[in-house]
XYZ file of C-alpha atoms in Angstrom:
631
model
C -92.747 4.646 -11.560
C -91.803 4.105 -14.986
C -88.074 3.915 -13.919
C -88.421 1.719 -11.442
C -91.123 -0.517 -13.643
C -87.790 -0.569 -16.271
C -86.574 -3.732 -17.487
C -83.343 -4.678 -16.008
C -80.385 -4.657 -18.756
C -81.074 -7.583 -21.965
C -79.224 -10.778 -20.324
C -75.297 -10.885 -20.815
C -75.603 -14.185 -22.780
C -78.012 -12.536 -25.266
C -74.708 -10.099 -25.834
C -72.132 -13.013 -25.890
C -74.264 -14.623 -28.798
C -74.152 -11.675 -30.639
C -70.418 -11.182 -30.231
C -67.878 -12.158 -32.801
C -67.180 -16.032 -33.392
C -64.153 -15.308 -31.356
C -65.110 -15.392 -28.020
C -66.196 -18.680 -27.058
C -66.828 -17.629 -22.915
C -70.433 -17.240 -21.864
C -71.297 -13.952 -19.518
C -73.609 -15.989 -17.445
C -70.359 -18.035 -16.387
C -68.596 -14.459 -15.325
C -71.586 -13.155 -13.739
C -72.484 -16.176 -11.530
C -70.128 -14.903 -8.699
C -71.966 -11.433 -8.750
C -75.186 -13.036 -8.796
C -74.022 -14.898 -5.559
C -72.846 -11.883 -4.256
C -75.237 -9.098 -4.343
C -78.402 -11.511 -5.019
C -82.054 -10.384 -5.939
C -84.917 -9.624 -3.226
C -88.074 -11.960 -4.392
C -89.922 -10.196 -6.342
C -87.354 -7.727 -7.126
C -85.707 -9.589 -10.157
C -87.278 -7.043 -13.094
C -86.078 -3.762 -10.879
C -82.506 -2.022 -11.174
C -80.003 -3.254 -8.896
C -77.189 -0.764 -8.723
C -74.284 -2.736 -7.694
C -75.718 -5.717 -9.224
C -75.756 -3.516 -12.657
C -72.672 -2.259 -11.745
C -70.899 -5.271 -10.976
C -72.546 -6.920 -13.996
C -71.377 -4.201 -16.194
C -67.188 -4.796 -15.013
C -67.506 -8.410 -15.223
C -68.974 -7.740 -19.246
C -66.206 -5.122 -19.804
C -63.092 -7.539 -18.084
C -63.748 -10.086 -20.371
C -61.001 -11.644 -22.168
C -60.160 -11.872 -25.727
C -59.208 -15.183 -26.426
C -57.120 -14.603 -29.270
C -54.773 -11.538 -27.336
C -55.321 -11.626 -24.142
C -56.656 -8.241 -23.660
C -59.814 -6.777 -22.505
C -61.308 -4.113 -22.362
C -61.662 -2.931 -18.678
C -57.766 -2.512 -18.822
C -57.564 -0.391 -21.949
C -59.803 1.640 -20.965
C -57.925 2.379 -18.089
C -54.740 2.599 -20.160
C -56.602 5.317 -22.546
C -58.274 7.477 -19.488
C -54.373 7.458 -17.766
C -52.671 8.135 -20.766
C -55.263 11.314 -21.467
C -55.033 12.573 -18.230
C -51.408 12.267 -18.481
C -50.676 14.040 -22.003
C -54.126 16.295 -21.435
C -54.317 16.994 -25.485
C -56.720 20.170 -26.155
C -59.107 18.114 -28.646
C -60.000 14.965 -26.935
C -62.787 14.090 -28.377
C -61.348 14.106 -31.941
C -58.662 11.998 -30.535
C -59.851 9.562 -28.664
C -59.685 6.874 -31.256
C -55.556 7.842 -32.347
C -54.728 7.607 -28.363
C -56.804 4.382 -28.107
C -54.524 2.793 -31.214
C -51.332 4.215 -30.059
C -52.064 2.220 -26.419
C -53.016 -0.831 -28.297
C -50.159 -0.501 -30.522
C -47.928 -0.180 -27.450
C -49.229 -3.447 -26.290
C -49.108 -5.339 -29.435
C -45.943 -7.828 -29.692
C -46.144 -10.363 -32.533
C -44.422 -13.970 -32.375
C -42.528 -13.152 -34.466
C -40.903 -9.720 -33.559
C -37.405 -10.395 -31.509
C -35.789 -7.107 -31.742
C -36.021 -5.140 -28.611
C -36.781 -1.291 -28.304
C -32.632 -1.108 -26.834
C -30.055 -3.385 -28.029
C -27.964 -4.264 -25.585
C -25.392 -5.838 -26.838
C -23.778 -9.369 -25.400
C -20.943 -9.621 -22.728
C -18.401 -10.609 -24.899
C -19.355 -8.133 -27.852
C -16.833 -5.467 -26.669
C -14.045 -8.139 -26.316
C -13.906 -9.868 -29.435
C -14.379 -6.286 -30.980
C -10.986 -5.548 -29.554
C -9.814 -8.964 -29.799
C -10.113 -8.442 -33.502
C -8.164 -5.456 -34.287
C -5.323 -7.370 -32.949
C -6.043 -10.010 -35.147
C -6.201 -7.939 -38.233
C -3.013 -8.353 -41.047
C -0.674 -5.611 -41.108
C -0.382 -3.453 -44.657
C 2.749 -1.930 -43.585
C 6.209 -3.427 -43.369
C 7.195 -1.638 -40.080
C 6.878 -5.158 -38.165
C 8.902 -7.000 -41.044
C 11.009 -4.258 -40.925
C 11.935 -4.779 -37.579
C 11.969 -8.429 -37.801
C 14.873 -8.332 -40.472
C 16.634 -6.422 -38.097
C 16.891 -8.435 -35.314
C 18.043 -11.260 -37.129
C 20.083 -9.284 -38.947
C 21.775 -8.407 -35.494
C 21.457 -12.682 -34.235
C 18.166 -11.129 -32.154
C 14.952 -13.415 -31.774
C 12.402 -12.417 -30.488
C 10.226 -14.513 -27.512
C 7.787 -16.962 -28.459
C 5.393 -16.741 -25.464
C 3.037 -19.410 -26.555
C 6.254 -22.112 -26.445
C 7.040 -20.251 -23.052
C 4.160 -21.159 -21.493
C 3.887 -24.491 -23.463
C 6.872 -25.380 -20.981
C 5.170 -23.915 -17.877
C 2.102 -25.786 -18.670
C 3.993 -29.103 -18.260
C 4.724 -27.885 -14.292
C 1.580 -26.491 -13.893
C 1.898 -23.060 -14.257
C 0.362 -21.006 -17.429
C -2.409 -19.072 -18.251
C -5.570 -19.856 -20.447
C -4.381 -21.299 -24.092
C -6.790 -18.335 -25.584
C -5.434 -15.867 -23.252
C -1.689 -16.340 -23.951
C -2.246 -16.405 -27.843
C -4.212 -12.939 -27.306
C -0.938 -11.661 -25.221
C 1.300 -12.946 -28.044
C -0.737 -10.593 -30.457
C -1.343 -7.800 -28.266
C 2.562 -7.305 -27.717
C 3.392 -7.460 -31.360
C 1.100 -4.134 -31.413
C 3.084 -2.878 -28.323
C 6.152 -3.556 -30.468
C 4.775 -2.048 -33.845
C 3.834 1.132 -32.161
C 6.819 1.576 -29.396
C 10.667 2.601 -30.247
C 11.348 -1.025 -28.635
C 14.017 -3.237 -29.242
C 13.748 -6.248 -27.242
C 10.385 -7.411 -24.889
C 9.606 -10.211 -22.888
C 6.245 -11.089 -20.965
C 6.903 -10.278 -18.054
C 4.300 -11.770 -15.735
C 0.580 -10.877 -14.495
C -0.475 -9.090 -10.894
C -3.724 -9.924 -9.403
C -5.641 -7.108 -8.565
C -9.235 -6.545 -6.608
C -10.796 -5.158 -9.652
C -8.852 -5.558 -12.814
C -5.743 -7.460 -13.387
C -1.978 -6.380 -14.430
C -0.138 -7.732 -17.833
C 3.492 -6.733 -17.671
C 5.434 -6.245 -20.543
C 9.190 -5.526 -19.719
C 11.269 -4.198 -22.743
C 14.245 -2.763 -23.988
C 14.129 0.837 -25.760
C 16.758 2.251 -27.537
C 19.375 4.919 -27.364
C 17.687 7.616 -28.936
C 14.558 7.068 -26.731
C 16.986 6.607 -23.397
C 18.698 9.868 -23.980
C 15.307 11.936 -24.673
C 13.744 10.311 -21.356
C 16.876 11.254 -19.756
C 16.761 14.815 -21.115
C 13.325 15.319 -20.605
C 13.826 14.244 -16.866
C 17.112 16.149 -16.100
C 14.745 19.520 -18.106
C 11.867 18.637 -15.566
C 14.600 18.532 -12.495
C 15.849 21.546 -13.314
C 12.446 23.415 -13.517
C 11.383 21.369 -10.442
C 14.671 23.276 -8.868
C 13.860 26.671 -10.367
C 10.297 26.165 -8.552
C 11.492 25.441 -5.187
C 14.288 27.879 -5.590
C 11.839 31.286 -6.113
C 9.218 29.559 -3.451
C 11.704 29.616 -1.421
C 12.864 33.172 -2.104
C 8.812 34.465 -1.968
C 8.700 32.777 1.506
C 11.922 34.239 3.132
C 10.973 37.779 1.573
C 7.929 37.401 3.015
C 8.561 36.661 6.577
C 10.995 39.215 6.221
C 8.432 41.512 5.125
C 6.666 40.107 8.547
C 9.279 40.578 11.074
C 9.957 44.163 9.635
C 6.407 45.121 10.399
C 6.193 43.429 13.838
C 9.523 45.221 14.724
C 7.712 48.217 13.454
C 4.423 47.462 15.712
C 6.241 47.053 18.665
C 8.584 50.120 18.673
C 4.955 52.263 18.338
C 3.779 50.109 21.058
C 6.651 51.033 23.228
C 6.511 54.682 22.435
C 2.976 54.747 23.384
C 3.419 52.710 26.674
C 6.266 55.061 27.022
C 3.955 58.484 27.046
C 1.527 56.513 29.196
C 3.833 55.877 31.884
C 5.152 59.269 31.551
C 2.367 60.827 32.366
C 1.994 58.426 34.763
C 4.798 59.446 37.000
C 3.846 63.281 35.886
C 0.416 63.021 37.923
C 2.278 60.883 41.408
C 5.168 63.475 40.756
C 1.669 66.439 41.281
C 0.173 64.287 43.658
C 3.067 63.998 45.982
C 4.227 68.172 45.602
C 0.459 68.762 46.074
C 0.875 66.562 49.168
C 3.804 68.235 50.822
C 2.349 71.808 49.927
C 5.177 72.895 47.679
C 4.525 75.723 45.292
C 6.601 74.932 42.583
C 4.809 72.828 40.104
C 7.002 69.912 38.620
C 8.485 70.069 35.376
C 6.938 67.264 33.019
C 9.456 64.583 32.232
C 9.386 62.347 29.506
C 10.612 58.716 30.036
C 12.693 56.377 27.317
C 10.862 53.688 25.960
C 12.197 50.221 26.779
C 14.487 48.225 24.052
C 12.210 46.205 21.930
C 11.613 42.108 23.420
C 14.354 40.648 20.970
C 12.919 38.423 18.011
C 11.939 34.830 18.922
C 14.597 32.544 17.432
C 13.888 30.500 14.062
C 14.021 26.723 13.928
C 17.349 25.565 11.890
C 15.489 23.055 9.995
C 18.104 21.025 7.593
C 17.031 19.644 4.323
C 16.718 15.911 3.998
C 19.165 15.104 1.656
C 17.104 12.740 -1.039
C 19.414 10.256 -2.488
C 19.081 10.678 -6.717
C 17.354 8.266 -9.070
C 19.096 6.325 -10.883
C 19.223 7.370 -14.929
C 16.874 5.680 -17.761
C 18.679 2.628 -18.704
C 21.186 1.914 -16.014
C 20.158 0.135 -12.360
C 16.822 -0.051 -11.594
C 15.393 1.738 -14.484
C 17.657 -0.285 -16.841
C 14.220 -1.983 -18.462
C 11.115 -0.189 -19.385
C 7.812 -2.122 -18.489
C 4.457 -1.625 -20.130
C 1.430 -2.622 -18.207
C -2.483 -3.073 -19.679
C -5.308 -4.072 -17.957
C -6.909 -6.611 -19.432
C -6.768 -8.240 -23.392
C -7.307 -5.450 -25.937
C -6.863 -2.534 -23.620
C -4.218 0.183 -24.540
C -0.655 -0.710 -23.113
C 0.377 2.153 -20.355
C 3.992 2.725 -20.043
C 5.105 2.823 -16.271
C 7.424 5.971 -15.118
C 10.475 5.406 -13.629
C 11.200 4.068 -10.179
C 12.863 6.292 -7.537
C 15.024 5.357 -4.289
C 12.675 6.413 -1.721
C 9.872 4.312 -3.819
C 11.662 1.523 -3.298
C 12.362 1.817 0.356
C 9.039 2.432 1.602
C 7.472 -0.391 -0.727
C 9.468 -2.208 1.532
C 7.914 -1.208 4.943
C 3.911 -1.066 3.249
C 1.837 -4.026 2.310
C -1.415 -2.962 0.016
C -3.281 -5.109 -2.630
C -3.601 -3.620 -6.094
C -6.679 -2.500 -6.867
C -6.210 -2.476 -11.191
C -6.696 1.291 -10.710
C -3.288 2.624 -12.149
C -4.437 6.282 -10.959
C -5.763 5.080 -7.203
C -3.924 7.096 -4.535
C -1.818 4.671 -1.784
C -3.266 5.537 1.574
C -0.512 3.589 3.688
C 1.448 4.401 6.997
C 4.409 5.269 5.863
C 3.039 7.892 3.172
C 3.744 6.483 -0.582
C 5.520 8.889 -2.517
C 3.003 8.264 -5.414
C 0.332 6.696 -6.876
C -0.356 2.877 -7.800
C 1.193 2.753 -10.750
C 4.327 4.342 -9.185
C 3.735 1.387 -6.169
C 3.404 -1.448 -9.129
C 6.695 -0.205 -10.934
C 8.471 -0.277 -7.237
C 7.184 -4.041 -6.710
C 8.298 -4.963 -10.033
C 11.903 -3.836 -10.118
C 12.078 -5.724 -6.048
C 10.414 -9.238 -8.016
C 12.590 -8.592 -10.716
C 16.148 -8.250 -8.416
C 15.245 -10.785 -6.309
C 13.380 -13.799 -8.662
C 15.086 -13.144 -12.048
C 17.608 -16.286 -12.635
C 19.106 -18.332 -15.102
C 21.377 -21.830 -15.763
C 24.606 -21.278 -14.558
C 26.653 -20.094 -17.828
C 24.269 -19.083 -19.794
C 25.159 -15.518 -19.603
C 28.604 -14.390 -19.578
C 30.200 -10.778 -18.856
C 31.244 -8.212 -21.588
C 34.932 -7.685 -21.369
C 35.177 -5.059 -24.133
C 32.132 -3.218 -22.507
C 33.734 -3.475 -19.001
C 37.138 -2.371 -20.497
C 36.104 0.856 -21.462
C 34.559 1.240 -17.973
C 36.563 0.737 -15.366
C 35.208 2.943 -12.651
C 31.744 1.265 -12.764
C 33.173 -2.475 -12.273
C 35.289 -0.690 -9.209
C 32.431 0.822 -7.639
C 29.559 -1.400 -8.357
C 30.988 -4.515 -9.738
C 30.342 -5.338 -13.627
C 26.961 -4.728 -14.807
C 27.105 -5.899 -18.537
C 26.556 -9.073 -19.752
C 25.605 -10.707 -22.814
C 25.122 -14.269 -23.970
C 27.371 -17.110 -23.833
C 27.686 -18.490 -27.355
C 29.709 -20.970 -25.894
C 27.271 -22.384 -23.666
C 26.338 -25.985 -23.276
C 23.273 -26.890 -21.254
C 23.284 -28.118 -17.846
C 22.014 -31.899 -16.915
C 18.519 -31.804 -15.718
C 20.149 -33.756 -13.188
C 22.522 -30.503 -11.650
C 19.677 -28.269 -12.114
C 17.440 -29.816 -9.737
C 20.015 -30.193 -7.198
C 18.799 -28.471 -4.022
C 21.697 -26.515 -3.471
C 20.969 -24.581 -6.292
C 24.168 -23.919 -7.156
C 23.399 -24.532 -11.129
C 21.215 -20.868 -11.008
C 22.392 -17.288 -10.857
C 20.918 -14.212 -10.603
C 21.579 -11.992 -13.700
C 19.774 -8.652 -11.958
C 21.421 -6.598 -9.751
C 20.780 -6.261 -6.410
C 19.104 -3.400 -4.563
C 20.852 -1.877 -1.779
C 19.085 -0.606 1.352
C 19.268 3.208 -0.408
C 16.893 2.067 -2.996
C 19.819 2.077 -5.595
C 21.606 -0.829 -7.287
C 24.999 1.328 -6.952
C 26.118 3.231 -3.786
C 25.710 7.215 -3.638
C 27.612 9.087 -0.924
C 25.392 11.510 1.196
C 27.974 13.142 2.433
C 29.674 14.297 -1.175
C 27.801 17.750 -1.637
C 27.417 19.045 -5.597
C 28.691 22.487 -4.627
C 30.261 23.513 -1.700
C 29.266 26.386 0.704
C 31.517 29.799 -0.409
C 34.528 29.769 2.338
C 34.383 26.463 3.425
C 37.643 25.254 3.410
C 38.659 21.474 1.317
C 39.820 20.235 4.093
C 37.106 20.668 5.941
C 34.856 19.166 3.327
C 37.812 15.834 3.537
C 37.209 15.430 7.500
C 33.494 14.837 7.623
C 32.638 11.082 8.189
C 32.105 9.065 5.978
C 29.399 6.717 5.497
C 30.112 3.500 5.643
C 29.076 2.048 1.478
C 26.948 -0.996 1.368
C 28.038 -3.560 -1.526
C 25.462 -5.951 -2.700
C 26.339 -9.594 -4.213
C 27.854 -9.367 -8.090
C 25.298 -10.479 -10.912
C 25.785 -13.971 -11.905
C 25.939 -15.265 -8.106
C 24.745 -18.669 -7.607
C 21.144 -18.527 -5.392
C 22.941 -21.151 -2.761
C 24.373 -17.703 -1.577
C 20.522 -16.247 -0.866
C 19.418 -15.909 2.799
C 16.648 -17.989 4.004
C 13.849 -16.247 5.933
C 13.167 -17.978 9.227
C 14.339 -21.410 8.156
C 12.310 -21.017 4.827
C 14.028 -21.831 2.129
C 14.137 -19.149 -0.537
C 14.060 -21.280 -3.544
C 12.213 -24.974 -4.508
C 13.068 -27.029 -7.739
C 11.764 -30.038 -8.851
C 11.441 -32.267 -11.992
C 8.177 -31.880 -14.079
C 7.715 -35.473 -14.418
C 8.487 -38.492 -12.597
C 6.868 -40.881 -15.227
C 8.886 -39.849 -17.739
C 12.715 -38.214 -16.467
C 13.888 -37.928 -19.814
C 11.686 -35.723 -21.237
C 10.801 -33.764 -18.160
C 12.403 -30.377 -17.340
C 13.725 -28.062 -14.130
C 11.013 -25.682 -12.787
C 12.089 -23.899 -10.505
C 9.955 -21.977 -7.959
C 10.648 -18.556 -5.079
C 9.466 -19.602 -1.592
C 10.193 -15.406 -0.994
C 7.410 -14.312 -3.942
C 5.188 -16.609 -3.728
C 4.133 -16.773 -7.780
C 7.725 -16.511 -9.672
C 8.839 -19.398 -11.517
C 11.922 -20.686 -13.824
C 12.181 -22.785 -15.959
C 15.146 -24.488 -18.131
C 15.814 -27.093 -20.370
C 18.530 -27.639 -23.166
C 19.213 -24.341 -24.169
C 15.843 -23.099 -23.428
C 14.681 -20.552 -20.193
C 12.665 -18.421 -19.336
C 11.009 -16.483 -16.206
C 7.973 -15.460 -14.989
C 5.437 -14.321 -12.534
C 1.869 -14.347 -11.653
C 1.050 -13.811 -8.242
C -0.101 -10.230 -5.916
C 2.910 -8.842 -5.898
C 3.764 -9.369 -2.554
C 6.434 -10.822 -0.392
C 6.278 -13.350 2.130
C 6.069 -12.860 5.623
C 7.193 -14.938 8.190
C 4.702 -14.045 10.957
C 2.003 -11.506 10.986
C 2.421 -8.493 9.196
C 3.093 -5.377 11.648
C 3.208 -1.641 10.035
C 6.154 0.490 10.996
C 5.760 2.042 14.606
C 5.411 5.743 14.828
C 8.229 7.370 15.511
C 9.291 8.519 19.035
C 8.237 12.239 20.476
C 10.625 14.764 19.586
C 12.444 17.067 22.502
C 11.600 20.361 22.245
C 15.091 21.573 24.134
C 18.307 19.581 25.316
C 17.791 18.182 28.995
C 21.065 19.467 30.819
C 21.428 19.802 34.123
C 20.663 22.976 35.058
C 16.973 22.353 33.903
C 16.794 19.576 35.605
C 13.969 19.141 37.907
C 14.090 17.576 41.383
C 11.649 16.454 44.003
C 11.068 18.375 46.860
C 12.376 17.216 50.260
C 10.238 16.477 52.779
C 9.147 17.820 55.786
C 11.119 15.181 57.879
C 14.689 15.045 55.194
C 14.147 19.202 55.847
C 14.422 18.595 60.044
C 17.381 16.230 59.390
C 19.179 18.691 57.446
C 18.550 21.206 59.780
C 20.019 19.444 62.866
C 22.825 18.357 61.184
C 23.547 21.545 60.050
C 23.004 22.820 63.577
C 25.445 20.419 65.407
C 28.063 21.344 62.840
C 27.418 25.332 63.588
C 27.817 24.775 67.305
C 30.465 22.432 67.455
C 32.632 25.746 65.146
C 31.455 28.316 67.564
C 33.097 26.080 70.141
C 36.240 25.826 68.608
C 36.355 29.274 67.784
C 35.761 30.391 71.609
C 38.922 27.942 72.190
C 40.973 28.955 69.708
C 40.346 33.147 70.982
C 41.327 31.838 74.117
C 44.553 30.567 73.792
C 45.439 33.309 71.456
C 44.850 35.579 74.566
C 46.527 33.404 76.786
C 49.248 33.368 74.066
C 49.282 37.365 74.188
C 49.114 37.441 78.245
C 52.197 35.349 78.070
C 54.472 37.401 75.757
C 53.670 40.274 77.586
C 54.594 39.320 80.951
C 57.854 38.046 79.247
C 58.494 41.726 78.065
C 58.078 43.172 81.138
C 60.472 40.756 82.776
C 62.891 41.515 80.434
C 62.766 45.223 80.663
């Protein structure tokens, strides 16, 4: 009785009074919606309620601190989870250092801005590497190198005027971009055995973009990548060579044991039908009750089945790259992928490259290491497709003002054989040149531009190579033999320096635009000329001044739809002749007119031969009856 005669807890406001200054909310305001909720029977206000306690006792311990925001419902809930989650053996000792660290943990001043993990800002990384290339060289290797190119009448390209003359046709890059390219290739030219660069353009890719540096490296560095690839070939060779040899030993090895396997198979089927015709040979004496018993015979085995013939498959011939500084791979090009990344040199380009780049159509991905899944099958990766796409831009989109560039006589001299095969392929500057009227070189004929790259053949090659000329002939096979096979017919390209009014349109497109770069003002404007074939290459010229490039996807245009390379057609497994030839059966009424005709024929010769016997008897009555009269 005395617990139920108890005094309900002391009122909440009594507590709230006693509280610190701080909190200025009244419990009786937090408890009113209890009250409401669970209310008191009459009579029943001085007895213990238990959810009215209870609910009483959660609505004291949620209250908030006015000053932090906290109560302390929640970190006592924070403490109890953290305890259970740690379980530490002396809790009770404890209790207090887990309750701090949990209000610690939720304790964030005004004034504290640092964060438990930097994370740095998006353009932290860039202008880390941005800086490096901004940074003053202590060595004189760039100087160096400076001095001698002047020394030698070299300058080298100023990109930002470059693009200060593209700007005015409305072509460029960002101004902050192009003075970051300007610094990034002087570092590709401090650190590579280079002798001349250009910028050569940018290719859009689907995740990172291309900058293309094309340059010039010297002849030390040509004749070690030309070493290096010729030591390479030859192991390549050695490789195949003693694969080769391994394989044909081995099927060798093969057909001697399956010869083997079937001549014990034969001797075996051999005894087997011996004594097969041993017990018919008993059978039938047993039959006809002879005595004697049959001697046991032994029969031959049969020749072995002859060896099923092997394919002669023929080698494709593959038609050579060309050398390190000559056609195709006459430049070297450096590619990065974006501003302040590492320049990657490209290899070289090969024929077969080339000609399937031709027949494929795939968007760069920015993924120099990203295999080319394509119909036909790429011979490489995407940095081998990029370097094929650049060298067919290059041929086809490279131009300049008619007489700017003249051919070197006492180069071409000393090579006579090239300028027969190929045409000349050397050419230097015209010192002599005077610029072109703005006037001529906006003429839509375009007979004021030339190309000054050479043109790639259909072989993938800027100079003709003979498939039929073999490196070593077979032993016995006579010269004149080698003199009679056919030769192919050589493709010839158009010269360098041909004027672009000789280029083929595509379907009544024309292959080149050019227009002034101002109307307002003619006299200071300048020719910009633009490919209608590669959509994104552009020229430019005024006074003495030109220059190329291209920013674009790297692809050509198509005049329709683009349509992949049908498969190629079902190979015969033998030569249809006619004695394999297969024909339809006759039916049953062709069969019945055969027949009679056949059957008239047969009875109209048995006639004739009854009349001819008859009058070759009559013939022989008559002569003898004319003997007899005579004797």
């Amino acid at each position: 009785m005395q617990k139920l005669k108890a005094k309900c807890p002391r009122d909440d406001s009594s507590a709230a009074n006693e509280s610190g200054s701080g909190e200025t909310t009244k419990s009786s305001d937090l408890e009113e919606p209890f009250r409401r909720k669970f209310p008191c029977l009459p009579g029943e206000e001085g007895l213990p309620c238990l959810d009215n306690d209870y609910s009483r006792a959660k609505a004291y311990l949620m209250k908030q601190c006015l000053s932090s925001g906290d109560n302390l419902w929640d970190h006592l809930n924070e403490v109890l989870q953290k305890i259970l989650t740690e379980r530490p053996k002396d809790i009770a000792c404890t209790f207090e250092e887990f309750s701090y660290r949990v209000r610690e943990c939720r304790f964030r001043p005004k004034t504290d801005h640092l964060l438990d993990l930097f994370v740095p800002p998006k353009h932290y990384t860039l202008s880390q590497k941005l800086l490096q290339l901004l940074e003053p060289k202590d060595d004189d290797t760039e100087t160096g190198k400076t001095e001698e190119n002047e020394e030698e009448g070299q300058t080298q390209p100023n990109i930002v005027e470059m693009f200060y003359y593209f700007e005015q046709g409305g072509v460029g890059l960002p101004k902050d971009e192009v003075f970051c390219l300007a610094a990034h290739l002087k570092k590709l030219v401090a650190t590579e055995p280079i002798e001349k660069y250009r910028f050569w353009g940018k290719i859009l890719g689907t995740q990172k973009n291309y900058f293309v540096a094309e340059t010039e490296v010297n002849e030390e560095e040509i004749a070690r990548i030309n070493a290096e690839r010729e030591e390479e070939a030859e192991k390549t060779k050695l490789e195949e060579a003693e694969k080769e040899a391994a394989e044909k030993e081995e099927r060798r090895i093969k057909k001697e044991a399956e010869i083997e396997e079937a001549k014990e198979r034969e001797i075996q089927f051999a005894a087997e039908r011996s004594e097969a015709k041993y017990a018919e040979m008993l059978k039938e004496a047993h039959e006809k009750g002879l005595k004697e018993i049959p001697e046991k015979i032994e029969l031959p085995p049969w020749p072995p089945i002859p060896p099923l013939p092997e394919p002669v498959v023929k080698k494709a011939v593959e038609c050579p790259a060309e050398p390190t500084g000559t056609g195709i791979n006459k430049k070297v090009y450096y590619v990065c992928q974006g501003l302040g990344e590492e320049w990657i040199k490209l290899p070289d380009v090969t024929p077969q490259q080339i000609v399937c780049a031709r027949k494929i159509k795939r968007a760069f991905t920015g993924e120099l290491e990203s295999d080319v899944v394509t119909y036909p099958a790429f011979p490489g990766k995407e940095k081998n497709l990029l370097r094929a796409q650049i060298a067919r831009i290059s041929a086809g989109t490279q131009i300049s003002p008619l007489g700017y560039y003249t051919f070197n006589e006492e180069e071409e001299e000393e090579e006579p054989e090239a300028e027969l095969e190929g045409g000349k392929t050397n050419y230097a500057v015209n010192p002599d040149f005077e610029p072109v009227a703005i006037r001529d070189l906006v003429d839509p004929s375009m007979s004021f531009w030339v190309h000054h790259t050479q043109y790639i053949l259909s072989q993938g090659r800027t100079s003709w190579w003979n498939p039929n000329v073999k490196e070593e002939q077979e032993e016995g096979e006579d010269e004149g033999e080698a003199e009679e096979e056919e030769a192919a017919e050589k493709e010839l390209g158009p010269e360098l320096l041909t004027p672009l009014s000789e280029d083929a349109a595509l379907d009544t497109i024309s292959p080149w635009s050019v227009r002034k770069t101002s109307a307002v003002f003619p006299e200071h404007s300048l020719a910009l000329v633009r490919s209608n074939l590669w959509p994104g290459a552009y020229a430019y010229a005024i006074d003495k001044k030109f220059d190329n490039v291209y920013i674009g996807l790297g692809h050509k245009l198509t005049a329709g739809n683009y349509s992949p390379v049908p498969m190629p057609e079902i190979q015969e497994e033998y030569p249809i002749g006619p004695e394999i030839m297969e024909i339809a059966d006759p039916t049953p009424e062709a069969e019945e007119e055969y027949r009679l005709a056949h059957e008239d024929k047969k009875e109209l010769g048995e006639e004739e031969a009854e009349e001819e016997a008859d009058m070759e008897e009559d013939e022989e009555e008559e002569e003898e009856e004319e003997e007899e009269e005579e004797e």
